Coordinates of N, CA and C in Angstrom, one line a residue:
X62 N -51.9 -6.7 -25.6 CA -52.0 -8.1 -26.4 C -51.7 -9.2 -25.3
X63 N -52.4 -10.4 -25.5 CA -52.3 -11.6 -25.0 C -52.1 -13.0 -25.8
X64 N -51.3 -13.7 -25.3 CA -51.0 -15.0 -26.1 C -50.9 -16.3 -25.4
X65 N -51.0 -17.2 -26.0 CA -50.9 -18.9 -25.4 C -50.4 -19.8 -26.3
X66 N -50.3 -20.9 -25.5 CA -49.9 -22.2 -26.3 C -51.1 -23.0 -25.8
X67 N -51.6 -23.7 -27.0 CA -52.6 -24.7 -26.9 C -52.1 -26.1 -27.3
X68 N -52.6 -27.1 -26.6 CA -52.2 -28.6 -26.8 C -52.5 -29.4 -25.7
X69 N -51.9 -30.6 -25.9 CA -52.4 -31.5 -24.7 C -51.3 -32.8 -24.9
X70 N -50.3 -32.9 -24.0 CA -50.4 -32.0 -22.6 C -49.4 -31.0 -22.7
X71 N -49.4 -29.8 -22.2 CA -48.5 -28.7 -22.5 C -47.8 -28.5 -21.1
X72 N -48.0 -29.1 -19.9 CA -47.3 -28.9 -18.7 C -45.8 -29.1 -18.8
X73 N -45.0 -28.1 -18.3 CA -43.7 -28.2 -18.3 C -43.0 -27.6 -19.7
X74 N -44.0 -27.1 -20.6 CA -43.4 -26.2 -21.5 C -42.6 -25.1 -21.3
X75 N -41.5 -24.9 -22.1 CA -40.8 -23.8 -21.9 C -41.4 -22.5 -22.6
X76 N -42.2 -22.5 -23.3 CA -42.8 -21.5 -24.0 C -43.1 -20.2 -23.4
X77 N -43.6 -20.4 -22.0 CA -43.9 -19.1 -21.4 C -42.7 -18.3 -21.0
X78 N -41.7 -19.2 -20.4 CA -40.5 -18.7 -20.2 C -39.6 -18.0 -21.4
X79 N -39.8 -18.4 -22.4 CA -39.2 -18.0 -23.9 C -39.9 -16.7 -24.1
X80 N -41.2 -16.7 -24.0 CA -41.9 -15.5 -24.4 C -41.7 -14.3 -23.4
X81 N -41.7 -14.6 -22.1 CA -41.4 -13.6 -21.2 C -40.0 -13.1 -21.4
X82 N -39.0 -13.9 -21.7 CA -37.8 -13.4 -21.9 C -37.7 -12.5 -23.2
X83 N -38.3 -12.9 -24.2 CA -38.3 -12.2 -25.5 C -38.8 -10.8 -25.3
X84 N -39.9 -10.6 -24.6 CA -40.4 -9.1 -24.4 C -40.2 -8.6 -23.0
X85 N -39.2 -9.2 -22.3 CA -39.2 -8.7 -20.7 C -40.6 -8.6 -20.1
X86 N -41.1 -9.5 -20.3 CA -42.4 -9.8 -19.6 C -43.5 -8.7 -19.7
X87 N -43.5 -8.3 -20.7 CA -44.3 -7.1 -21.1 C -46.0 -7.6 -21.4
X88 N -46.0 -8.8 -22.1 CA -47.2 -9.5 -22.5 C -47.5 -10.8 -22.0
X89 N -48.8 -11.0 -21.7 CA -49.2 -12.1 -20.9 C -49.0 -13.2 -22.1
X90 N -48.7 -14.7 -21.5 CA -48.6 -15.8 -22.2 C -48.9 -17.1 -21.2
X91 N -50.1 -17.6 -21.7 CA -50.8 -18.7 -20.9 C -50.6 -20.0 -21.4
X92 N -50.7 -21.2 -20.9 CA -50.6 -22.7 -21.5 C -52.3 -22.9 -21.2
X93 N -52.7 -23.4 -22.5 CA -54.1 -23.8 -22.3 C -54.1 -25.4 -22.7
X94 N -54.2 -26.3 -21.8 CA -54.1 -27.7 -21.9 C -55.7 -28.1 -21.8
X95 N -55.9 -28.8 -23.0 CA -57.4 -29.2 -23.2 C -57.3 -30.5 -24.2
X96 N -57.8 -31.4 -23.8 CA -58.0 -32.7 -24.7 C -58.7 -32.5 -25.9
X97 N -59.4 -31.6 -25.8 CA -60.6 -31.1 -27.1 C -60.0 -30.0 -27.7
X98 N -59.8 -30.2 -28.9 CA -59.2 -29.0 -29.7 C -60.4 -27.8 -29.6
X99 N -61.7 -28.1 -30.0 CA -62.6 -27.2 -29.9 C -62.7 -26.3 -28.7
X100 N -62.5 -26.9 -27.5 CA -62.3 -26.3 -26.3 C -61.2 -25.1 -26.3
X101 N -60.1 -25.5 -26.6 CA -59.0 -24.8 -26.7 C -59.2 -23.6 -27.7
X102 N -59.5 -24.0 -28.9 CA -59.7 -23.1 -29.9 C -60.9 -22.0 -29.6
X103 N -61.8 -22.4 -28.9 CA -62.9 -21.5 -28.7 C -62.2 -20.1 -27.5
X104 N -61.4 -20.8 -26.8 CA -60.7 -19.7 -25.7 C -59.8 -18.9 -26.4
X105 N -58.9 -19.5 -27.5 CA -58.2 -18.5 -28.3 C -59.1 -17.4 -29.0
X106 N -60.2 -17.9 -29.6 CA -60.9 -16.9 -30.3 C -61.5 -15.7 -29.4
X107 N -61.9 -16.2 -28.2 CA -62.6 -15.3 -27.3 C -61.7 -14.4 -26.5
X108 N -60.4 -15.0 -26.2 CA -59.6 -14.4 -25.1 C -57.9 -13.9 -25.8
X109 N -57.6 -14.4 -26.9 CA -56.1 -14.2 -27.1 C -56.0 -13.5 -28.5
X110 N -54.7 -12.8 -28.7 CA -54.5 -12.0 -29.9 C -53.7 -13.3 -30.8
X111 N -53.2 -14.2 -30.2 CA -52.4 -15.0 -31.1 C -52.0 -16.3 -30.2
X112 N -51.7 -17.4 -30.7 CA -51.3 -18.6 -30.1 C -50.2 -19.5 -30.8
X113 N -49.5 -20.2 -29.9 CA -48.6 -21.2 -30.5 C -49.6 -22.5 -30.4
X114 N -49.4 -23.3 -31.1 CA -49.9 -24.7 -31.3 C -49.1 -25.8 -31.3
X115 N -49.3 -26.9 -30.2 CA -48.5 -27.9 -30.3 C -49.3 -29.1 -30.4
X116 N -48.7 -30.5 -30.3 CA -49.4 -31.5 -30.5 C -50.5 -31.6 -29.5
X117 N -51.8 -32.2 -29.8 CA -51.9 -33.1 -31.2 C -52.7 -32.2 -32.1
X118 N -52.7 -30.8 -31.9 CA -53.7 -29.9 -32.7 C -53.0 -29.2 -34.1
X119 N -51.8 -29.4 -34.4 CA -51.3 -28.7 -35.5 C -52.1 -28.8 -36.7
X120 N -52.6 -29.8 -37.1 CA -53.4 -30.2 -38.2 C -54.7 -29.5 -38.1
X121 N -55.4 -29.6 -36.8 CA -56.9 -29.0 -36.5 C -56.4 -27.3 -36.9
X122 N -55.5 -26.9 -36.4 CA -55.1 -25.4 -36.7 C -55.1 -25.0 -38.0
X123 N -54.4 -26.0 -38.8 CA -54.2 -25.7 -40.2 C -55.6 -25.6 -40.9
X124 N -56.5 -26.5 -40.7 CA -57.8 -26.5 -41.1 C -58.7 -25.1 -40.8
X125 N -58.1 -24.5 -39.6 CA -59.1 -23.5 -39.4 C -58.6 -22.1 -39.7
X126 N -57.4 -21.9 -40.3 CA -56.6 -20.7 -40.5 C -57.4 -20.4 -41.9
X127 N -57.6 -18.7 -42.1 CA -58.2 -18.3 -43.3 C -57.2 -18.1 -44.2
X128 N -55.9 -17.8 -43.8 CA -54.6 -17.4 -44.8 C -53.4 -18.3 -44.2
X129 N -52.6 -18.9 -45.0 CA -51.8 -19.9 -44.6 C -50.4 -19.3 -45.3
X130 N -49.2 -19.4 -44.7 CA -47.9 -19.0 -44.9 C -47.4 -20.3 -45.8
X131 N -46.5 -20.0 -46.8 CA -46.2 -21.3 -47.6 C -45.5 -22.4 -46.9
X132 N -44.8 -22.2 -45.9 CA -44.3 -23.2 -44.9 C -45.6 -23.8 -44.5
X133 N -46.7 -23.2 -44.0 CA -47.9 -23.9 -43.5 C -48.6 -24.7 -44.3
X134 N -48.6 -24.1 -45.7 CA -49.4 -24.8 -46.8 C -48.7 -26.0 -47.3
X135 N -47.4 -25.9 -47.3 CA -46.6 -27.2 -47.7 C -46.6 -28.3 -46.8
X136 N -46.5 -27.9 -45.5 CA -46.6 -29.0 -44.5 C -47.9 -29.4 -44.0
X137 N -48.8 -28.8 -44.3 CA -50.4 -29.2 -43.9 C -50.5 -29.1 -42.4
X138 N -49.6 -28.2 -41.5 CA -49.5 -28.2 -40.2 C -49.3 -26.7 -39.8
X139 N -49.9 -26.2 -38.8 CA -49.9 -24.8 -38.3 C -49.3 -24.8 -36.6
X140 N -48.4 -24.1 -36.4 CA -48.0 -24.1 -34.9 C -48.1 -22.7 -34.3
X141 N -48.7 -21.6 -35.2 CA -48.8 -20.4 -34.9 C -49.7 -19.6 -35.5
X142 N -50.8 -19.0 -34.9 CA -51.9 -18.3 -35.6 C -52.0 -16.9 -34.8
X143 N -52.2 -15.9 -35.6 CA -52.4 -14.8 -35.2 C -53.7 -14.1 -35.8
X144 N -54.6 -13.4 -35.0 CA -55.6 -12.4 -35.6 C -55.1 -11.2 -36.1
X145 N -55.4 -11.0 -37.3 CA -55.3 -9.9 -38.2 C -56.6 -9.2 -38.7
X146 N -56.9 -8.2 -38.3 CA -58.4 -7.6 -38.6 C -59.4 -8.8 -38.4
X147 N -60.0 -9.3 -39.4 CA -61.1 -10.3 -39.3 C -60.7 -11.5 -40.0
X148 N -59.2 -11.6 -39.7 CA -58.9 -13.0 -40.5 C -57.9 -13.7 -39.5
X149 N -57.8 -15.0 -39.7 CA -56.7 -15.9 -38.9 C -55.7 -16.2 -39.7
X150 N -54.5 -15.8 -39.3 CA -53.3 -16.1 -40.2 C -52.6 -17.2 -39.6
X151 N -52.3 -18.3 -40.3 CA -51.6 -19.5 -39.8 C -50.2 -19.8 -40.5
X152 N -49.2 -19.9 -39.6 CA -47.8 -20.1 -39.8 C -47.2 -21.5 -39.4
X153 N -46.2 -21.8 -40.0 CA -45.4 -23.1 -39.6 C -43.9 -22.6 -39.1
X154 N -43.7 -22.1 -38.1 CA -42.2 -21.7 -37.7 C -41.5 -22.8 -37.2
X155 N -42.1 -23.9 -37.0 CA -41.3 -25.3 -37.0 C -40.5 -25.5 -38.0
X156 N -40.7 -25.2 -39.0 CA -39.7 -25.2 -40.3 C -38.5 -24.5 -40.3
X157 N -38.9 -23.1 -40.0 CA -37.7 -22.2 -39.5 C -36.8 -22.8 -38.4
X158 N -37.4 -23.4 -37.3 CA -36.8 -23.7 -36.1 C -35.7 -24.8 -36.6
X159 N -36.3 -25.9 -37.5 CA -35.4 -26.9 -37.8 C -34.4 -26.6 -38.7
X160 N -34.6 -25.8 -40.0 CA -33.7 -25.3 -40.7 C -32.6 -24.6 -39.9
X161 N -32.8 -23.9 -39.0 CA -31.9 -22.9 -38.3 C -31.1 -23.8 -37.4
X162 N -31.6 -24.7 -36.7 CA -30.9 -25.5 -35.6 C -30.1 -26.5 -36.3
X163 N -30.4 -27.1 -37.6 CA -29.6 -27.9 -38.3 C -28.2 -27.2 -38.8
X164 N -28.5 -25.8 -39.4 CA -27.5 -25.0 -39.9 C -26.7 -24.6 -38.9
X165 N -27.2 -24.3 -37.5 CA -26.3 -24.1 -36.4 C -25.2 -25.1 -36.1
X166 N -25.6 -26.3 -36.4 CA -24.5 -27.4 -36.1 C -23.4 -27.3 -37.1
X167 N -23.3 -26.7 -38.1 CA -22.3 -26.3 -39.1 C -22.0 -27.7 -39.9
X168 N -22.8 -28.9 -39.8 CA -22.4 -29.9 -40.5 C -23.2 -30.0 -41.8
X169 N -22.5 -30.8 -42.8 CA -23.2 -30.8 -44.0 C -24.4 -32.0 -43.9
X170 N -25.3 -31.9 -44.6 CA -26.5 -32.9 -44.5 C -27.0 -33.0 -45.9
X171 N -27.3 -34.4 -46.4 CA -27.7 -34.5 -47.8 C -28.9 -35.7 -47.9
X172 N -28.9 -36.7 -46.9 CA -29.9 -37.6 -47.0 C -30.5 -37.6 -45.6
X173 N -32.0 -37.3 -45.6 CA -32.8 -37.1 -44.4 C -33.7 -38.2 -44.2
X174 N -33.9 -38.6 -42.9 CA -34.9 -39.4 -42.4 C -35.9 -38.8 -41.5
X175 N -36.9 -38.6 -41.8 CA -38.1 -38.1 -40.9 C -38.6 -39.2 -40.0
X176 N -38.6 -39.4 -38.7 CA -39.2 -40.3 -38.0 C -40.5 -40.0 -37.1
X177 N -41.7 -40.3 -37.7 CA -42.9 -39.8 -37.3 C -43.8 -39.3 -38.4
X178 N -45.2 -39.2 -38.1 CA -46.1 -38.7 -39.0 C -47.0 -37.7 -38.6
X179 N -46.9 -37.1 -37.5 CA -47.7 -36.0 -37.0 C -47.3 -34.7 -37.6
X180 N -47.9 -33.6 -36.8 CA -47.6 -32.3 -37.4 C -46.1 -31.8 -37.4
X181 N -45.4 -32.4 -36.2 CA -43.9 -31.9 -36.3 C -43.2 -32.6 -37.6
X182 N -43.7 -33.9 -37.8 CA -43.1 -34.6 -39.0 C -43.3 -33.9 -40.3
X183 N -44.5 -33.4 -40.5 CA -45.0 -32.7 -41.5 C -43.8 -31.3 -41.6
X184 N -43.7 -30.7 -40.6 CA -42.6 -29.5 -40.7 C -41.2 -30.1 -41.1
X185 N -41.1 -31.0 -40.5 CA -39.5 -31.5 -40.5 C -39.3 -32.0 -42.1
X186 N -40.2 -32.5 -42.9 CA -40.1 -32.8 -44.0 C -39.9 -31.6 -44.9
X187 N -40.5 -30.6 -44.7 CA -40.5 -29.4 -45.4 C -38.9 -28.5 -45.2
X188 N -38.6 -28.9 -44.0 CA -37.4 -28.1 -43.5 C -36.2 -28.9 -44.0
X189 N -36.3 -30.2 -44.2 CA -35.3 -31.0 -44.8 C -35.2 -31.0 -46.1
X190 N -36.4 -30.5 -46.7 CA -36.4 -30.3 -48.3 C -35.7 -28.9 -48.7
X191 N -36.0 -28.0 -47.9 CA -35.3 -26.7 -47.8 C -33.9 -26.6 -47.5
X192 N -33.4 -27.5 -47.0 CA -32.0 -27.8 -46.5 C -31.3 -28.7 -47.8
X193 N -32.1 -28.9 -48.7 CA -31.5 -29.5 -49.8 C -31.4 -31.2 -49.7
X194 N -32.0 -31.8 -48.8 CA -31.8 -33.1 -48.5 C -33.1 -33.9 -49.4
X195 N -32.4 -35.2 -49.8 CA -33.4 -36.2 -50.2 C -34.0 -36.8 -48.8
X196 N -35.3 -36.8 -48.9 CA -36.3 -37.1 -47.7 C -36.9 -38.4 -47.8
X197 N -36.5 -39.0 -46.6 CA -37.5 -40.4 -46.4 C -38.4 -40.0 -45.1
X198 N -39.4 -40.8 -45.1 CA -40.2 -40.8 -43.9 C -40.7 -42.2 -43.4
X199 N -40.6 -42.3 -42.0 CA -41.0 -43.6 -41.5 C -41.9 -43.4 -40.0
X200 N -42.5 -44.4 -40.0 CA -43.7 -44.1 -38.7 C -44.0 -45.5 -38.2
X201 N -44.6 -45.5 -37.1 CA -45.2 -46.8 -36.5 C -46.2 -47.3 -37.3
X202 N -47.0 -46.4 -38.1 CA -48.1 -46.9 -38.8 C -47.5 -46.7 -40.5
X203 N -47.3 -48.0 -41.3 CA -46.9 -47.8 -42.5 C -47.9 -47.1 -43.5
X204 N -49.0 -47.2 -42.9 CA -50.1 -46.6 -44.0 C -49.8 -45.0 -43.8
X205 N -49.7 -44.5 -42.5 CA -49.5 -43.0 -42.5 C -48.4 -42.7 -42.9
X206 N -47.4 -43.4 -43.0 CA -46.1 -43.0 -43.4 C -46.1 -42.8 -45.0
X207 N -46.7 -43.8 -45.5 CA -46.9 -43.8 -47.0 C -47.6 -42.8 -47.6
X208 N -48.8 -42.5 -46.9 CA -49.6 -41.4 -47.3 C -48.8 -40.0 -47.1
X209 N -48.2 -39.8 -46.0 CA -47.6 -38.7 -45.6 C -46.4 -38.3 -46.8
X210 N -45.6 -39.3 -47.2 CA -44.6 -39.4 -48.1 C -45.3 -39.1 -49.6
X211 N -46.3 -39.6 -49.8 CA -46.9 -39.3 -51.2 C -47.4 -37.8 -51.2
X212 N -48.0 -37.2 -50.1 CA -48.3 -36.0 -50.2 C -47.1 -35.1 -50.1
X213 N -46.2 -35.5 -49.6 CA -44.8 -34.5 -49.5 C -43.7 -34.8 -50.5
X214 N -44.0 -35.7 -51.5 CA -43.0 -35.7 -52.5 C -41.8 -36.3 -52.1
X215 N -41.7 -37.4 -51.0 CA -40.5 -37.8 -50.6 C -40.7 -39.5 -50.6
X216 N -39.8 -40.3 -50.0 CA -39.9 -41.8 -50.1 C -40.3 -42.2 -48.7
X217 N -40.9 -43.5 -48.7 CA -41.2 -44.2 -47.5 C -40.2 -45.0 -47.1
X218 N -39.8 -45.1 -45.9 CA -38.7 -46.1 -45.4 C -39.6 -46.8 -44.4
X219 N -39.7 -48.1 -44.6 CA -40.6 -49.1 -43.9 C -39.7 -49.3 -42.4
X220 N -40.7 -49.2 -41.5 CA -40.2 -49.5 -40.2 C -39.4 -50.8 -39.9
X221 N -39.6 -51.8 -40.5 CA -38.9 -53.3 -40.5 C -37.7 -53.3 -41.1
X222 N -37.3 -52.2 -42.1 CA -35.9 -52.1 -42.9 C -35.1 -51.0 -42.8
X223 N -35.4 -50.4 -41.5 CA -34.5 -49.1 -41.1 C -33.1 -49.4 -41.0
X224 N -32.6 -50.7 -40.8 CA -31.2 -50.8 -40.3 C -30.5 -50.7 -41.8
X225 N -31.1 -50.8 -42.7 CA -30.3 -50.6 -44.2 C -30.1 -49.4 -44.5
X226 N -30.7 -48.2 -43.7 CA -30.6 -46.8 -44.0 C -29.4 -46.2 -43.4
X227 N -28.6 -45.5 -44.1 CA -27.6 -44.6 -43.6 C -27.8 -43.2 -43.7
X228 N -28.9 -42.5 -43.0 CA -29.2 -41.1 -43.3 C -27.8 -40.2 -42.6
X229 N -27.6 -39.1 -43.1 CA -26.7 -38.1 -42.3 C -27.6 -37.0 -41.6
X230 N -28.8 -37.2 -41.8 CA -29.8 -36.3 -40.8 C -30.8 -37.1 -40.4
X231 N -31.2 -37.3 -39.0 CA -32.3 -37.9 -38.5 C -33.3 -36.9 -38.0
X232 N -34.3 -36.5 -38.1 CA -35.3 -35.6 -37.5 C -36.2 -36.5 -36.8
X233 N -36.3 -36.7 -35.4 CA -37.0 -37.6 -34.8 C -38.1 -36.9 -33.9
X234 N -39.4 -37.2 -34.2 CA -40.6 -36.5 -33.7 C -41.3 -37.5 -32.9
X235 N -41.0 -38.4 -32.5 CA -42.0 -39.4 -31.6 C -41.9 -38.7 -30.4
X236 N -42.9 -38.9 -29.5 CA -42.9 -38.7 -28.3 C -41.9 -39.3 -27.4
X237 N -41.3 -38.9 -26.3 CA -40.3 -39.4 -25.4 C -40.7 -40.7 -24.8
X238 N -42.0 -41.0 -24.7 CA -42.3 -42.3 -24.2 C -42.5 -43.5 -25.1
X239 N -42.2 -43.1 -26.4 CA -42.5 -44.1 -27.5 C -41.2 -44.8 -27.7
X240 N -41.3 -46.3 -28.1 CA -40.0 -47.1 -28.1 C -39.3 -46.5 -29.5
X241 N -38.1 -46.6 -29.2 CA -37.1 -46.2 -30.3 C -37.1 -47.4 -31.2
X242 N -37.3 -47.0 -32.5 CA -37.1 -48.1 -33.5 C -35.8 -49.1 -33.4
X243 N -35.8 -50.4 -33.3 CA -34.8 -51.2 -33.0 C -33.6 -50.9 -34.2
X244 N -34.0 -51.2 -35.5 CA -33.2 -51.0 -36.3 C -32.3 -49.7 -36.8
X245 N -32.8 -48.8 -36.1 CA -32.4 -47.5 -36.7 C -31.1 -47.1 -36.3
X246 N -30.0 -46.7 -37.1 CA -28.5 -46.6 -37.0 C -28.4 -45.1 -36.9
X247 N -28.2 -44.5 -35.8 CA -27.9 -43.0 -35.4 C -26.4 -42.8 -35.7
X248 N -25.2 -43.7 -35.8 CA -23.9 -43.4 -35.7 C -23.2 -42.5 -36.5
X249 N -23.8 -42.3 -37.9 CA -23.0 -41.3 -38.6 C -24.0 -40.1 -39.0
X250 N -25.1 -39.9 -38.1 CA -26.1 -38.9 -38.4 C -25.9 -37.9 -37.5
X251 N -26.3 -36.5 -38.0 CA -27.0 -35.5 -37.2 C -28.3 -35.7 -36.8
X252 N -28.4 -35.9 -35.5 CA -29.8 -36.2 -34.9 C -30.5 -34.8 -34.4
X253 N -31.6 -34.6 -34.7 CA -32.5 -33.5 -34.0 C -33.6 -34.1 -33.6
X254 N -33.9 -34.1 -32.2 CA -35.0 -34.6 -31.6 C -35.9 -33.6 -31.1
X255 N -37.3 -33.5 -31.4 CA -38.2 -32.9 -30.9 C -38.7 -32.7 -29.7
X256 N -38.7 -33.9 -29.1 CA -39.1 -33.8 -27.6 C -38.0 -33.3 -26.8
X257 N -38.3 -32.5 -26.1 CA -37.1 -32.0 -25.2 C -37.5 -32.2 -23.4
X258 N -38.7 -32.4 -23.3 CA -39.1 -32.6 -21.8 C -38.7 -34.1 -21.3
X259 N -38.9 -35.3 -22.3 CA -38.5 -36.3 -22.1 C -37.8 -36.9 -23.2
X260 N -36.5 -36.6 -23.6 CA -36.0 -36.8 -24.7 C -35.6 -38.3 -24.8
X261 N -35.8 -39.1 -25.8 CA -35.4 -40.6 -26.0 C -34.1 -40.8 -26.5
X262 N -33.5 -39.9 -27.2 CA -32.2 -40.3 -27.8 C -30.9 -39.3 -27.5
X263 N -30.9 -38.7 -26.3 CA -29.9 -37.9 -26.0 C -28.7 -38.7 -25.5
X264 N -28.8 -40.0 -25.3 CA -27.8 -40.6 -24.8 C -27.2 -41.8 -25.9
X265 N -27.7 -41.6 -27.2 CA -27.6 -42.5 -28.2 C -26.3 -42.0 -28.9
X266 N -25.4 -42.8 -29.2 CA -24.0 -42.4 -30.0 C -24.5 -42.0 -31.5
X267 N -24.1 -40.9 -31.9 CA -24.4 -40.2 -33.2 C -23.5 -39.3 -33.5
X268 N -23.5 -38.8 -34.8 CA -22.4 -37.7 -35.0 C -22.4 -36.3 -34.3
X269 N -23.6 -35.9 -34.2 CA -23.8 -34.8 -33.3 C -25.5 -34.9 -32.9
X270 N -25.8 -34.5 -31.8 CA -27.1 -34.5 -31.2 C -27.6 -33.3 -31.0
X271 N -28.7 -32.7 -31.6 CA -29.3 -31.5 -31.3 C -30.5 -31.6 -30.5
X272 N -30.5 -31.1 -29.5 CA -31.6 -31.2 -28.5 C -33.0 -30.5 -28.8
X273 N -34.1 -30.8 -28.6 CA -35.1 -30.2 -28.9 C -35.2 -28.6 -28.4
X274 N -34.6 -28.2 -27.5 CA -34.5 -27.0 -27.0 C -34.1 -26.0 -28.1
X275 N -33.1 -26.5 -28.8 CA -32.6 -25.6 -29.9 C -33.6 -25.4 -31.2
X276 N -34.5 -26.4 -31.5 CA -35.6 -26.4 -32.3 C -36.6 -25.5 -31.9
X277 N -37.0 -25.5 -30.5 CA -37.8 -24.6 -29.8 C -37.5 -23.1 -29.7
X278 N -36.0 -23.0 -29.5 CA -35.4 -21.6 -29.5 C -35.7 -21.0 -31.0
X279 N -35.3 -21.8 -32.0 CA -35.2 -21.0 -33.3 C -36.7 -20.7 -33.9
X280 N -37.6 -21.6 -33.6 CA -38.8 -21.4 -34.0 C -39.4 -20.5 -33.1
X281 N -39.1 -20.0 -31.9 CA -39.8 -18.9 -31.2 C -39.2 -17.6 -31.9
X282 N -37.9 -17.7 -32.4 CA -37.1 -16.5 -32.7 C -37.8 -16.1 -33.9
X283 N -38.2 -17.3 -34.7 CA -38.9 -16.8 -35.9 C -40.4 -16.4 -35.8
X284 N -40.9 -17.0 -34.7 CA -42.5 -16.7 -34.6 C -42.8 -15.5 -33.9
X285 N -42.1 -15.1 -32.8 CA -42.7 -14.4 -32.0 C -42.9 -12.8 -32.4
X286 N -41.9 -12.4 -33.4 CA -42.3 -11.0 -34.1 C -43.6 -11.2 -34.8
X287 N -44.1 -12.3 -35.3 CA -45.2 -12.4 -35.9 C -46.5 -11.8 -35.1
X288 N -46.2 -12.3 -33.8 CA -47.3 -12.1 -32.7 C -47.4 -10.6 -32.6
X289 N -46.3 -9.9 -32.3 CA -46.3 -8.6 -31.8 C -45.8 -7.6 -32.5
X290 N -45.4 -8.0 -33.9 CA -44.8 -7.0 -34.9 C -43.6 -6.3 -34.2
X291 N -43.0 -7.0 -33.1 CA -41.6 -6.3 -32.6 C -40.5 -7.4 -32.6
X292 N -39.4 -7.1 -32.8 CA -38.3 -8.1 -32.8 C -38.1 -8.6 -31.4
X293 N -38.1 -9.8 -31.2 CA -37.7 -10.6 -29.8 C -36.1 -10.3 -29.4
X294 N -36.1 -10.2 -28.2 CA -34.6 -9.9 -27.5 C -34.2 -11.3 -27.5
X295 N -33.1 -11.4 -28.8 CA -32.6 -12.6 -29.0 C -31.6 -13.0 -27.9
X296 N -30.8 -12.2 -27.2 CA -30.0 -12.5 -26.1 C -30.8 -13.1 -25.0
X297 N -31.8 -12.8 -24.7 CA -32.7 -13.1 -23.6 C -33.3 -14.3 -23.9
X298 N -33.7 -14.7 -25.2 CA -34.3 -15.8 -25.6 C -33.0 -16.8 -25.4
X299 N -32.0 -16.7 -25.8 CA -31.0 -17.8 -25.8 C -30.5 -18.0 -24.4
X300 N -30.5 -17.0 -23.5 CA -30.1 -17.3 -22.1 C -31.5 -18.0 -21.5
X301 N -32.4 -18.0 -21.8 CA -33.7 -18.5 -21.1 C -33.7 -20.0 -21.5
X302 N -33.3 -20.6 -22.6 CA -33.0 -22.0 -22.7 C -31.9 -22.5 -21.8

């Protein structure tokens, strides 16, 4: 069996190290960095048994899967695809990763703000709803934020009015190089940031900061068994982070 991560850019991803640790290096795991989704997808179909999917391809992968998990269907995004017989099964283990990372903090959450409108944000909304939160979504494009909120059954928080919000959970999915919204108040919030290679929020004062590595760890723990049919070695996974 052979596996990979597709996306752009993927340089510096921890996924190969995690996968190797989970199965003691028994299965190959490659990075496929392509600007064009079609190029990456063709390589998957030709050479691999399963793939993880990262930005900006999660919605493209959703459209190509034959069978969708509940989390994938609700989020409209796929971060893991497995070949089974003659069908492609799409999953969204980002949802599991977020839920488990927040629960790991041990802190109660009730009002969530999701920052961003891409594939990770879609998973974040579903995860926050599964945690029992009231959810608002904001993004640099108000049009995209409104559309995503309408699709997901949550509220829109407008970029220019963020300083009035006091969420106790912020799930931040913007890339590390993007400017942090000026009015966003982190002080009383549990903050989970997706970006781990160049985090933007690690130095911001907040109630608790959950780095993207925890999200990555728990989505891997949820997803790797879907690839292989075997339970991953959790102690090795944790140590690899």
